[in-house]
CSV table of C-alpha atoms and ligand atoms in Angstrom, one decimal:
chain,number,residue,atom,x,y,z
E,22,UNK,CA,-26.6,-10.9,-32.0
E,23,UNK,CA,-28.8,-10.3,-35.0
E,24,UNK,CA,-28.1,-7.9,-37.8
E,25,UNK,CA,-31.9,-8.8,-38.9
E,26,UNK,CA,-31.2,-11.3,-41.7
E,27,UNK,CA,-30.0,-14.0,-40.5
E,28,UNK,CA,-31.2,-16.2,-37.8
E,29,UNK,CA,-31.0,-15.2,-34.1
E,30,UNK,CA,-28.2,-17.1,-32.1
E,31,UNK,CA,-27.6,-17.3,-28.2
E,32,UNK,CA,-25.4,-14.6,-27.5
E,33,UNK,CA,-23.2,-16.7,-25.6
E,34,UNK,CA,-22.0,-18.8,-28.4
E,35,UNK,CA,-19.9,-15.3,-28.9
E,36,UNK,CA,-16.4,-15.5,-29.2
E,37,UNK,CA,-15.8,-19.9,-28.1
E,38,UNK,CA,-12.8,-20.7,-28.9
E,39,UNK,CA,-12.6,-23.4,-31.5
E,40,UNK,CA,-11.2,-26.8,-30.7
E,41,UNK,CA,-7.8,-27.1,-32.4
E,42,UNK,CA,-7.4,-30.8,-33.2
E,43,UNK,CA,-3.6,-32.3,-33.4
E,44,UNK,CA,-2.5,-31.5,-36.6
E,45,UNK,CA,-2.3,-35.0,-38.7
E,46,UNK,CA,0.9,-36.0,-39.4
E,47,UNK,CA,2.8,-33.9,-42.7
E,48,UNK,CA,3.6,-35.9,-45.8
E,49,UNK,CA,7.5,-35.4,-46.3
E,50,UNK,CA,9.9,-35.8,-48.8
E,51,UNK,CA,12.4,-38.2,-47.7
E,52,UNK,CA,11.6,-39.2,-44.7
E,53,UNK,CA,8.8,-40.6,-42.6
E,54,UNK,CA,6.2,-38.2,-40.6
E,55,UNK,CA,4.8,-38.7,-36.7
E,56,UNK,CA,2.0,-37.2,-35.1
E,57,UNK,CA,2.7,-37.0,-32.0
E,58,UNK,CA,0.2,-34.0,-31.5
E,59,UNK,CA,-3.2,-35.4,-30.4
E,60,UNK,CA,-2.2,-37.8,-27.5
E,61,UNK,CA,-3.3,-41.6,-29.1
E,62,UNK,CA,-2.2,-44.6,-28.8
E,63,UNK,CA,0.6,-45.3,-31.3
E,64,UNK,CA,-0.4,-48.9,-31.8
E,65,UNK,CA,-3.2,-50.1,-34.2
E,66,UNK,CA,-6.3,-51.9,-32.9
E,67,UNK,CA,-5.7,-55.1,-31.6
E,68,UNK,CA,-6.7,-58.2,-33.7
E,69,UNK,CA,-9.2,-59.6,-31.4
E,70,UNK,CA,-11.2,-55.8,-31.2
E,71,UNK,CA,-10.9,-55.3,-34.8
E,72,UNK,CA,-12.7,-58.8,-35.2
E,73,UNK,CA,-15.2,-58.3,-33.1
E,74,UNK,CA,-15.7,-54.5,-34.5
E,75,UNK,CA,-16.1,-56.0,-38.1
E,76,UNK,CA,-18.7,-58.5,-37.3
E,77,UNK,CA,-21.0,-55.8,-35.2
E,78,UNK,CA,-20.2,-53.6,-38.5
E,79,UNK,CA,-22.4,-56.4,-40.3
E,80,UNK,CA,-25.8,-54.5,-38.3
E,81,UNK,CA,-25.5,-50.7,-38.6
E,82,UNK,CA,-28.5,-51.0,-40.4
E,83,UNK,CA,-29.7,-51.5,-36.7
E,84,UNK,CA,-30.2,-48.4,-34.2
E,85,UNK,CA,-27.6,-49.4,-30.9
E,86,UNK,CA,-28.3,-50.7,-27.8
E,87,UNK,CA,-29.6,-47.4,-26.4
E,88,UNK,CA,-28.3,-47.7,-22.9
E,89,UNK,CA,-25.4,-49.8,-23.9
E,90,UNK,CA,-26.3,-52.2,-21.4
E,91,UNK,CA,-23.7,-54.6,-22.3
E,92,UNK,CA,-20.5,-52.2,-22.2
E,93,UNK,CA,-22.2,-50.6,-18.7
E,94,UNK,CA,-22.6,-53.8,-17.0
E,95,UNK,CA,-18.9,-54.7,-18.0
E,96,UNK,CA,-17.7,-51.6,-16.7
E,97,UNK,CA,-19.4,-51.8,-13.7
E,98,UNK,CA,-17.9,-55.2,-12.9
E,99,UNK,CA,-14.5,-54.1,-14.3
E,100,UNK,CA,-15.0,-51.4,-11.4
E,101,UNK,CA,-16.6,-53.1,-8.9
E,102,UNK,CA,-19.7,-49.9,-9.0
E,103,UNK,CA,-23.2,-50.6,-9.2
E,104,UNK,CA,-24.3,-50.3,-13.3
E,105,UNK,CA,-26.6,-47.7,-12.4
E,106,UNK,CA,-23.5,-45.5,-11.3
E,107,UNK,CA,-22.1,-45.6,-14.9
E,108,UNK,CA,-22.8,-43.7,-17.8
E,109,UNK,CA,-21.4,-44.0,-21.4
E,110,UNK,CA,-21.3,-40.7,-23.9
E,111,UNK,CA,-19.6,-40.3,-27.0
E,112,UNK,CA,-15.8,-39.8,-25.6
E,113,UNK,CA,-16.0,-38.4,-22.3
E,114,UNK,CA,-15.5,-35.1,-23.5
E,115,UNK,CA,-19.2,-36.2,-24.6
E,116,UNK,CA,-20.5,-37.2,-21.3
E,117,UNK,CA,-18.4,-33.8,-19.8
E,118,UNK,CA,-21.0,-32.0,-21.7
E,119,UNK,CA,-23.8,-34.0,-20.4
E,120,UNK,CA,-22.8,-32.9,-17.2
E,121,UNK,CA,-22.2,-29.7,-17.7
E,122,UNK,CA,-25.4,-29.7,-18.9
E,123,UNK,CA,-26.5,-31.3,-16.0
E,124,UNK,CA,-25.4,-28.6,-13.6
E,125,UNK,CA,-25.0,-25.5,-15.1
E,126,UNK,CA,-26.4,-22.6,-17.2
E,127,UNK,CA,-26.6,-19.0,-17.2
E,128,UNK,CA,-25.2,-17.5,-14.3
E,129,UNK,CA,-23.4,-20.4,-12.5
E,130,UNK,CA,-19.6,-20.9,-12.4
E,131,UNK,CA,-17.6,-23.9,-13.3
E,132,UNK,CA,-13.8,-24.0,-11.9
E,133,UNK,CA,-10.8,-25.6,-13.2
E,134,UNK,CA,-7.0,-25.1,-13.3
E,135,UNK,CA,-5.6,-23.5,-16.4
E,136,UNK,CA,-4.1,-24.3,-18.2
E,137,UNK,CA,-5.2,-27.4,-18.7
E,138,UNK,CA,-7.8,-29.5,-21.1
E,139,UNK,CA,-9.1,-27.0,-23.9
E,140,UNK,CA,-12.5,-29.0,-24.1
E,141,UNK,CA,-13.4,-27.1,-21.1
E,142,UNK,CA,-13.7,-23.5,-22.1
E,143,UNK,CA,-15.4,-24.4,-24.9
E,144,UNK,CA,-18.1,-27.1,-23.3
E,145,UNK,CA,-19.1,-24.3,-20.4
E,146,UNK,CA,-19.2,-21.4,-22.8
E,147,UNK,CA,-21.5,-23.5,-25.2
E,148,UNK,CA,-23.9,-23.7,-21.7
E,149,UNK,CA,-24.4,-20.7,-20.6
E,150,UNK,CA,-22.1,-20.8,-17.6
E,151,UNK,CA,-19.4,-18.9,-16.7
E,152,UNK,CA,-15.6,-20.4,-16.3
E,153,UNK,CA,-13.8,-19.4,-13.6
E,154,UNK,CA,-9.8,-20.6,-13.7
E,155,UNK,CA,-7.2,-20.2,-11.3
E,156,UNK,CA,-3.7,-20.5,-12.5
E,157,UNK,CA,-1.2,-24.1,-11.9
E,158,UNK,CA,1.3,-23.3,-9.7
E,159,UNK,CA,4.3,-22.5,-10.8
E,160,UNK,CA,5.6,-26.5,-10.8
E,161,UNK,CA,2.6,-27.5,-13.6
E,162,UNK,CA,0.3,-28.6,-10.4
E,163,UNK,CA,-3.3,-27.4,-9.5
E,164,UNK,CA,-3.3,-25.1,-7.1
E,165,UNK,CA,-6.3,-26.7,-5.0
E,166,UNK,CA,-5.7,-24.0,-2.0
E,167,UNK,CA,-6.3,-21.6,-4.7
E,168,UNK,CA,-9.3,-23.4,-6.3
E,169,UNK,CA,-10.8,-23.7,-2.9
E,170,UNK,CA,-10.5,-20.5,-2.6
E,171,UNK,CA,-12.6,-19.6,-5.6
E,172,UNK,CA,-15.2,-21.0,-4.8
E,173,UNK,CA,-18.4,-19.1,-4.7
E,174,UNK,CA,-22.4,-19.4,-4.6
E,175,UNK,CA,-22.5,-19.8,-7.6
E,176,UNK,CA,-20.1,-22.2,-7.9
E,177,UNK,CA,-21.9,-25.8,-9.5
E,178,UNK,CA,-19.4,-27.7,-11.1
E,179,UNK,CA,-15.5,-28.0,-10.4
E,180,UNK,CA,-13.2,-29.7,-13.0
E,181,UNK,CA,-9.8,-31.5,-11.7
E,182,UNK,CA,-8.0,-33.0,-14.9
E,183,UNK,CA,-5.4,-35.4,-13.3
E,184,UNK,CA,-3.1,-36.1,-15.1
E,185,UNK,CA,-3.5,-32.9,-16.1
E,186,UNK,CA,-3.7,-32.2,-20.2
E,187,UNK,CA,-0.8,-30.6,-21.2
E,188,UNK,CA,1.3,-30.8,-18.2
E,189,UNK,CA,0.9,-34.0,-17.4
E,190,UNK,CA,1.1,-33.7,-13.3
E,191,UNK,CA,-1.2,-36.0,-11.4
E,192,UNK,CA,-3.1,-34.5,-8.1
E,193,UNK,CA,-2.0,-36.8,-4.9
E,194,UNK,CA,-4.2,-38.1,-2.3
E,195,UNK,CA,-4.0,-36.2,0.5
E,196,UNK,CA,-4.3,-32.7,-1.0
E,197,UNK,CA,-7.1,-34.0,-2.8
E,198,UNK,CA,-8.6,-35.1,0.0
E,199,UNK,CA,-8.1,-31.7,1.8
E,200,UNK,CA,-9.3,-29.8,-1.2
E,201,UNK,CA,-13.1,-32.3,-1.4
E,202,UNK,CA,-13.4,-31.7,2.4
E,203,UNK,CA,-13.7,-27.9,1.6
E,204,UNK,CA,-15.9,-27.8,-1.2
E,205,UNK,CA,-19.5,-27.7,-0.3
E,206,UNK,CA,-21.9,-31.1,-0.5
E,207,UNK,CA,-24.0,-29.4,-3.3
E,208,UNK,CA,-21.1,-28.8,-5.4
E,209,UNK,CA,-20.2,-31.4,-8.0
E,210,UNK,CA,-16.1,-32.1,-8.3
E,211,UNK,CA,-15.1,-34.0,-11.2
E,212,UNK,CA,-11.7,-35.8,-12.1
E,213,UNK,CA,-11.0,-36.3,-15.3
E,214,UNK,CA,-9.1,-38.9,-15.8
E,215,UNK,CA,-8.5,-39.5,-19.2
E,216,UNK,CA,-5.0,-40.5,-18.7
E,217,UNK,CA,-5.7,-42.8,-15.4
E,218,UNK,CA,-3.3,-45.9,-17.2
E,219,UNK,CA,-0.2,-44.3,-17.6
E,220,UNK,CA,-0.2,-42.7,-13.7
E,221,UNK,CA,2.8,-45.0,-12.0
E,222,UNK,CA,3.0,-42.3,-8.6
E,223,UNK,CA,1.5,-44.8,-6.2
E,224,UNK,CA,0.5,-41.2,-4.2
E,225,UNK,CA,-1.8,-41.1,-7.2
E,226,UNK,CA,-5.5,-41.9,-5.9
E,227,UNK,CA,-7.3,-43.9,-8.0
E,228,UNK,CA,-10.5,-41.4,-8.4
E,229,UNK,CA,-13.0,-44.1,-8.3
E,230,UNK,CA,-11.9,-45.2,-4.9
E,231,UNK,CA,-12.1,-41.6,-4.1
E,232,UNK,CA,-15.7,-41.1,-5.5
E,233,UNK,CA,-16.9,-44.3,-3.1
E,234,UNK,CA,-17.8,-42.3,0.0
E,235,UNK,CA,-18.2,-38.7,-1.4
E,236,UNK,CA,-21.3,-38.0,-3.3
E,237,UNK,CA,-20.6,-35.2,-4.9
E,238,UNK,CA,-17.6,-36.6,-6.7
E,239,UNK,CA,-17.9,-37.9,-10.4
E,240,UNK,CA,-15.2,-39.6,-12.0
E,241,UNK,CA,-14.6,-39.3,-16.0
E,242,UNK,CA,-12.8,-42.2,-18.0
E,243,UNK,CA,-12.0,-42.4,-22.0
E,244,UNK,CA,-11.6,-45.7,-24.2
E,245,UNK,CA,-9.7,-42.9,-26.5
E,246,UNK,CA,-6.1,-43.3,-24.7
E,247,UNK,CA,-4.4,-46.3,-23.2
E,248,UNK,CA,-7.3,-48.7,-24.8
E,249,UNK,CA,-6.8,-47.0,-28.3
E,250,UNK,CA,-10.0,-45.9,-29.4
E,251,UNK,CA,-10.1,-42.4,-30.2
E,252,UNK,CA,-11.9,-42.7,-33.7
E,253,UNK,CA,-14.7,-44.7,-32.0
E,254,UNK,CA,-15.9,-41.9,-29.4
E,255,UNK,CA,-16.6,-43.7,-26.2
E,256,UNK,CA,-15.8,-42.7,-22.8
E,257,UNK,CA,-17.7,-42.7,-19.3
E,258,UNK,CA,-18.8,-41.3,-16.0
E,259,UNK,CA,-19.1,-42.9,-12.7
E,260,UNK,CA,-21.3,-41.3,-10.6
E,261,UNK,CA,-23.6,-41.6,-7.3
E,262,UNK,CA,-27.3,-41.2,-8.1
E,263,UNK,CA,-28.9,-38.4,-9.0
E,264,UNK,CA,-25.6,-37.3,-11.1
E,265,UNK,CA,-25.7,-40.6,-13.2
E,266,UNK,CA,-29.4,-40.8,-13.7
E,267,UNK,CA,-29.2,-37.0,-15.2
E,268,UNK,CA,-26.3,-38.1,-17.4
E,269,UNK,CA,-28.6,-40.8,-18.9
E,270,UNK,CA,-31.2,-38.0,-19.4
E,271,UNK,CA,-28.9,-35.7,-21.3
E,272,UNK,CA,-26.7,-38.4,-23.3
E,273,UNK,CA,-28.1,-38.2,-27.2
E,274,UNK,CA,-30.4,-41.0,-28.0
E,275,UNK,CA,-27.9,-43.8,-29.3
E,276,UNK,CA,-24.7,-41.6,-29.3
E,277,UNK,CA,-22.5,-44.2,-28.8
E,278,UNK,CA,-22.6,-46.4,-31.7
E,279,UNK,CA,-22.9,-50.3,-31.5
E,280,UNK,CA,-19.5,-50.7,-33.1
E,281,UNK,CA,-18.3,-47.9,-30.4
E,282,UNK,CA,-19.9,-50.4,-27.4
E,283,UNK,CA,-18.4,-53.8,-28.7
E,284,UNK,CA,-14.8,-52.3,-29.2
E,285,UNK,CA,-14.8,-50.7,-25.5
E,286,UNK,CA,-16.7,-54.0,-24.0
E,287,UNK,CA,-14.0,-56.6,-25.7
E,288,UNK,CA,-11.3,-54.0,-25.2
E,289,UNK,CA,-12.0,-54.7,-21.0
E,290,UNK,CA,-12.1,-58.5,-22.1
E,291,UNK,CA,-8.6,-57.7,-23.8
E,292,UNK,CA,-7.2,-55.5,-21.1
E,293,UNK,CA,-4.1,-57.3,-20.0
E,294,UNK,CA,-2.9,-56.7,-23.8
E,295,UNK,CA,-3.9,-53.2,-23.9
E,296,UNK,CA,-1.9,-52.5,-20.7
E,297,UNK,CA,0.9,-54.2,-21.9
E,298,UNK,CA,1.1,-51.8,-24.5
E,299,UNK,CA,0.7,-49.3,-22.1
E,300,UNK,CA,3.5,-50.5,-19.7
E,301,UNK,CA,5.5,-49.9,-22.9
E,302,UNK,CA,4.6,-46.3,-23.4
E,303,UNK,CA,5.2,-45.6,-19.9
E,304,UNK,CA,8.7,-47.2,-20.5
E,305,UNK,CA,9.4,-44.8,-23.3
E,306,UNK,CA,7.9,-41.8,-21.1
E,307,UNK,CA,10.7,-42.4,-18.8
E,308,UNK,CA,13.5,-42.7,-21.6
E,309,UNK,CA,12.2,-39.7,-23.0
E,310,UNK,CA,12.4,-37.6,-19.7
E,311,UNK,CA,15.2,-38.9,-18.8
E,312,UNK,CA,17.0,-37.8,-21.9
E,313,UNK,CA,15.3,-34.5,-21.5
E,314,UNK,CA,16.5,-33.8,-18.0
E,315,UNK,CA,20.0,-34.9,-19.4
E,316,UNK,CA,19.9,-32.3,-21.9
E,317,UNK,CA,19.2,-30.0,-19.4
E,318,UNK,CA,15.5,-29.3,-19.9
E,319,UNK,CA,15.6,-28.9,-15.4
E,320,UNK,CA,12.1,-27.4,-15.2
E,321,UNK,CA,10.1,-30.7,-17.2
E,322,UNK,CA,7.1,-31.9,-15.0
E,323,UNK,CA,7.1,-35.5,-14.2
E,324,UNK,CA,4.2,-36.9,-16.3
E,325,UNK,CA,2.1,-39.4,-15.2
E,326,UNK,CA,0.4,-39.5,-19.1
E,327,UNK,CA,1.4,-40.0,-22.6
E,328,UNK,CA,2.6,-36.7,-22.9
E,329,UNK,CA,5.5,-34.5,-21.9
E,330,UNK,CA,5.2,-30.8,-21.3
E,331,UNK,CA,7.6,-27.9,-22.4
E,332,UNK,CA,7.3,-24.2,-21.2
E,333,UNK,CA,9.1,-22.8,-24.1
E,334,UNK,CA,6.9,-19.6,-23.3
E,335,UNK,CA,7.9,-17.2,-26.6
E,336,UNK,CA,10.1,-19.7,-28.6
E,337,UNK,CA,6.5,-22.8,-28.7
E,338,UNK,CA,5.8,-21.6,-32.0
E,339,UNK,CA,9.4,-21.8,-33.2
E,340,UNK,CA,10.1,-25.1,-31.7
E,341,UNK,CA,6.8,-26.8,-33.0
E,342,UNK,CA,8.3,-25.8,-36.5
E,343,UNK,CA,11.3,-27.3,-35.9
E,344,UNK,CA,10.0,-30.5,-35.1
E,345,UNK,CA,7.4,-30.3,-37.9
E,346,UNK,CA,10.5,-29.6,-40.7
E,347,UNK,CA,12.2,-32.7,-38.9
E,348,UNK,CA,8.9,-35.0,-38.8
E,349,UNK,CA,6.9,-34.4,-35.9
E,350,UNK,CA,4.1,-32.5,-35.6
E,351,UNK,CA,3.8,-31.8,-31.5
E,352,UNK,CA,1.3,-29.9,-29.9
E,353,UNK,CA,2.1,-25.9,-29.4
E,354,UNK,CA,0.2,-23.6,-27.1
E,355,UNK,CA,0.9,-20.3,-28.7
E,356,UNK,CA,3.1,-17.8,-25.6
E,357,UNK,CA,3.0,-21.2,-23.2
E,358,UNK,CA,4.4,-24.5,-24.4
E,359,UNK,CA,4.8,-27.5,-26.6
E,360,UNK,CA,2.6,-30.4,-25.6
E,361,UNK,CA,4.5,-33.9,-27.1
E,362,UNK,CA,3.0,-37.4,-27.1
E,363,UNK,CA,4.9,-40.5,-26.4
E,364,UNK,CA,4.5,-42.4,-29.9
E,365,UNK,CA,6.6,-45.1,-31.0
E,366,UNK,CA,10.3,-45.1,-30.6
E,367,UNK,CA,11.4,-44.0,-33.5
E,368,UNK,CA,9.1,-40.6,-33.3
E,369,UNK,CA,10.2,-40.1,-29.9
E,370,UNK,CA,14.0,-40.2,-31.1
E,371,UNK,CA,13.0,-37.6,-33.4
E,372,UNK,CA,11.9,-35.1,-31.2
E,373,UNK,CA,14.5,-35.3,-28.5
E,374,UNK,CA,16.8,-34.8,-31.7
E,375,UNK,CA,15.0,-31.4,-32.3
E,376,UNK,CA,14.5,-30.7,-27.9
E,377,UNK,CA,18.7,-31.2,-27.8
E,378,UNK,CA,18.9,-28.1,-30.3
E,379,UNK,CA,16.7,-26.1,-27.5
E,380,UNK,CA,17.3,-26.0,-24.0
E,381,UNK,CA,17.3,-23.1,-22.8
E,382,UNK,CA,17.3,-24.1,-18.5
Z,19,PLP,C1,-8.2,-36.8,-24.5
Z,19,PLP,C2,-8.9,-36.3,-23.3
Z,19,PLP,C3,-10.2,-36.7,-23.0
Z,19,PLP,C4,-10.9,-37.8,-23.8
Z,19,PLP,O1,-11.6,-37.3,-24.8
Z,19,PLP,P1,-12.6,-38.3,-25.6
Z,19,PLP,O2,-13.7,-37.5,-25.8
Z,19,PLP,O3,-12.9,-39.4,-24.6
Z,19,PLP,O4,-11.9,-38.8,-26.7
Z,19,PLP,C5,-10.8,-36.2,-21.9
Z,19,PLP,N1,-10.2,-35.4,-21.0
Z,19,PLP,C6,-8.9,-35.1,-21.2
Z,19,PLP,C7,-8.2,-34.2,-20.2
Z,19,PLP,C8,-8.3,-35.5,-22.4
Z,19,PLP,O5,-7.0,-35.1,-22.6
């Protein structure tokens, strides 16, 4: 791709999509505005995390601990894994391109579900690699016969995002467990799970139990969610050696900022508060869908996230409008559906308002 003036780029940087952040929150006349677009927490830092942020704020003079060995050896006690099987990145959507990097380039596939987390098209075009998708089942799910199934040579990396981003249905133990006994030892399987808090389906494995005994399974966790820290971009892998030792050799040098380690390490020391808040959120989750299925939205996926899905297929830009002109900006999918966070009680009110005026079955 050169016309001859200006500097060569890799041709597969060609036609990535672009990340489309949540839309912030409209100023109104009138009345107050939500974003419920981009999946946070609703709830500002806690006092005891903002205190401890502020005084490591005192040294960004300083370069960070490089290896964030104090946030690794919490985790890793949190978790009960060895510290060497952990490794931080800036958000995991940071370390995801770590590993991608890790795995995959030119000529190798990477799998997923779609839809589902729009990092990932972006992260293994940026590569080299090639995505492969197979479609959710018509119920939201993955469709892990399927993704079996598409597995080739060439296959290196598959992605399982559970909960899944936007439909918010969780992959249960036992077809997971059939799916990792037919993908090949050499292939790495990720789970993503960003939303891991929120899941209440006790059929929901925990995937770090899951990566224990199977070595080619990596597990990906966020600070950004349940423990609020999306601005600070810190997340983590946890993964058998060689997979974690090749995350530490493609992580940036002192990506993750020393204000970004101290929040996620006395965020774990703060955890019973944090999940408090989430237990809360989950409470709303199930007010909200229950209100849904009551207005006769039948075909909503039980979520297991922060989130709620709608397949309003040719009406998701209309209905994003709608809640945008009443004071929520939500999440649209352009031909698929509306992704809508659960935010604080008030926001949520405002959008069932808005989901009453369109059910369609
Ligand atoms: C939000 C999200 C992440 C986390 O992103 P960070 O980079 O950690 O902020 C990762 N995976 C999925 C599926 C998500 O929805």
């Amino acid at each position: 791709m050169s016309d001859g003036t200006s500097p060569r780029l890799r041709g597969s940087l060609e036609g990535i999509p672009s990340y489309k952040p949540g839309r912030p929150a409209a100023a109104r006349e009138g009345g107050a505005s939500y974003k419920l677009s981009s999946n946070e927490n609703p709830y500002p830092p806690l006092p005891s995390v903002l205190a401890a942020v502020t005084q490591e704020a005192a040294r960004f003079n300083r370069y960070p601990d490089m290896f964030a060995t104090g946030l690794t050896a919490a985790i890793g006690e949190r978790f009960d894994v060895p510290a060497s099987h952990v490794a931080t990145g800036t958000g995991s959507v940071g370390v995801l391109q770590q590993i991608v990097q890790s795995v995959a380039a030119e000529g190798d596939e990477v799998l997923y579900a779609w839809r589902s987390f729009e990092a990932y098209p972006i992260v293994v075009q940026v590569s080299g690699a090639t995505s492969v998708t197979v479609a959710l089942l018509p119920d939201e799910r993955h469709d892990l016969d399927g993704m079996a199934a598409a597995i080739t040579e060439r296959t290196r990396l598959v992605l399982v995002c559970s909960p899944n981003n936007p439909t918010g249905t969780a992959v249960r133990r036992a077809e997971l467990a059939r799916f990792l006994d037919r993908v090949p030892s050499d292939v790495l399987v990720v789970i993503d799970e960003a939303y891991r808090e929120f899941v209440r389906d006790p059929e929901v494995p925990d995937a770090i139990d899951v990566y224990r005994d199977r070595p080619n399974v990596a597990v990906l966790r966020t600070f950004s969610k349940a423990y609020g820290l999306a601005g600070l971009r810190v997340g983590f892998a946890v993964a058998h050696e060689p997979v974690a030792e090749a995350l530490r050799k493609t992580a940036v040098p002192f990506g993750v900022s020393g204000v970004a380690q101290v929040a996620a390490t006395s965020s774990l020391q703060a955890e019973d508060e944090l999940l408090e808040r989430v237990e809360g959120l989950v409470k709303e989750r199930s007010r909200v869908q229950d209100a849904l299925r009551e207005q006769g939205w039948s075909q909503l996926p039980a979520s297991e996230a922060n989130f709620v899905w709608l397949r309003l297929s040719e009406r998701t830009m209309e209905f994003a409008a709608a809640c945008e002109s009443a004071g929520v900006v939500v999440r649209p999918f352009a031909g698929d559906g509306v992704r809508v966070t659960i935010g604080e009680p008030e926001a949520n009110d405002v959008f069932l308002r808005v989901a009453s005026e369109f059910v369609t079955s």
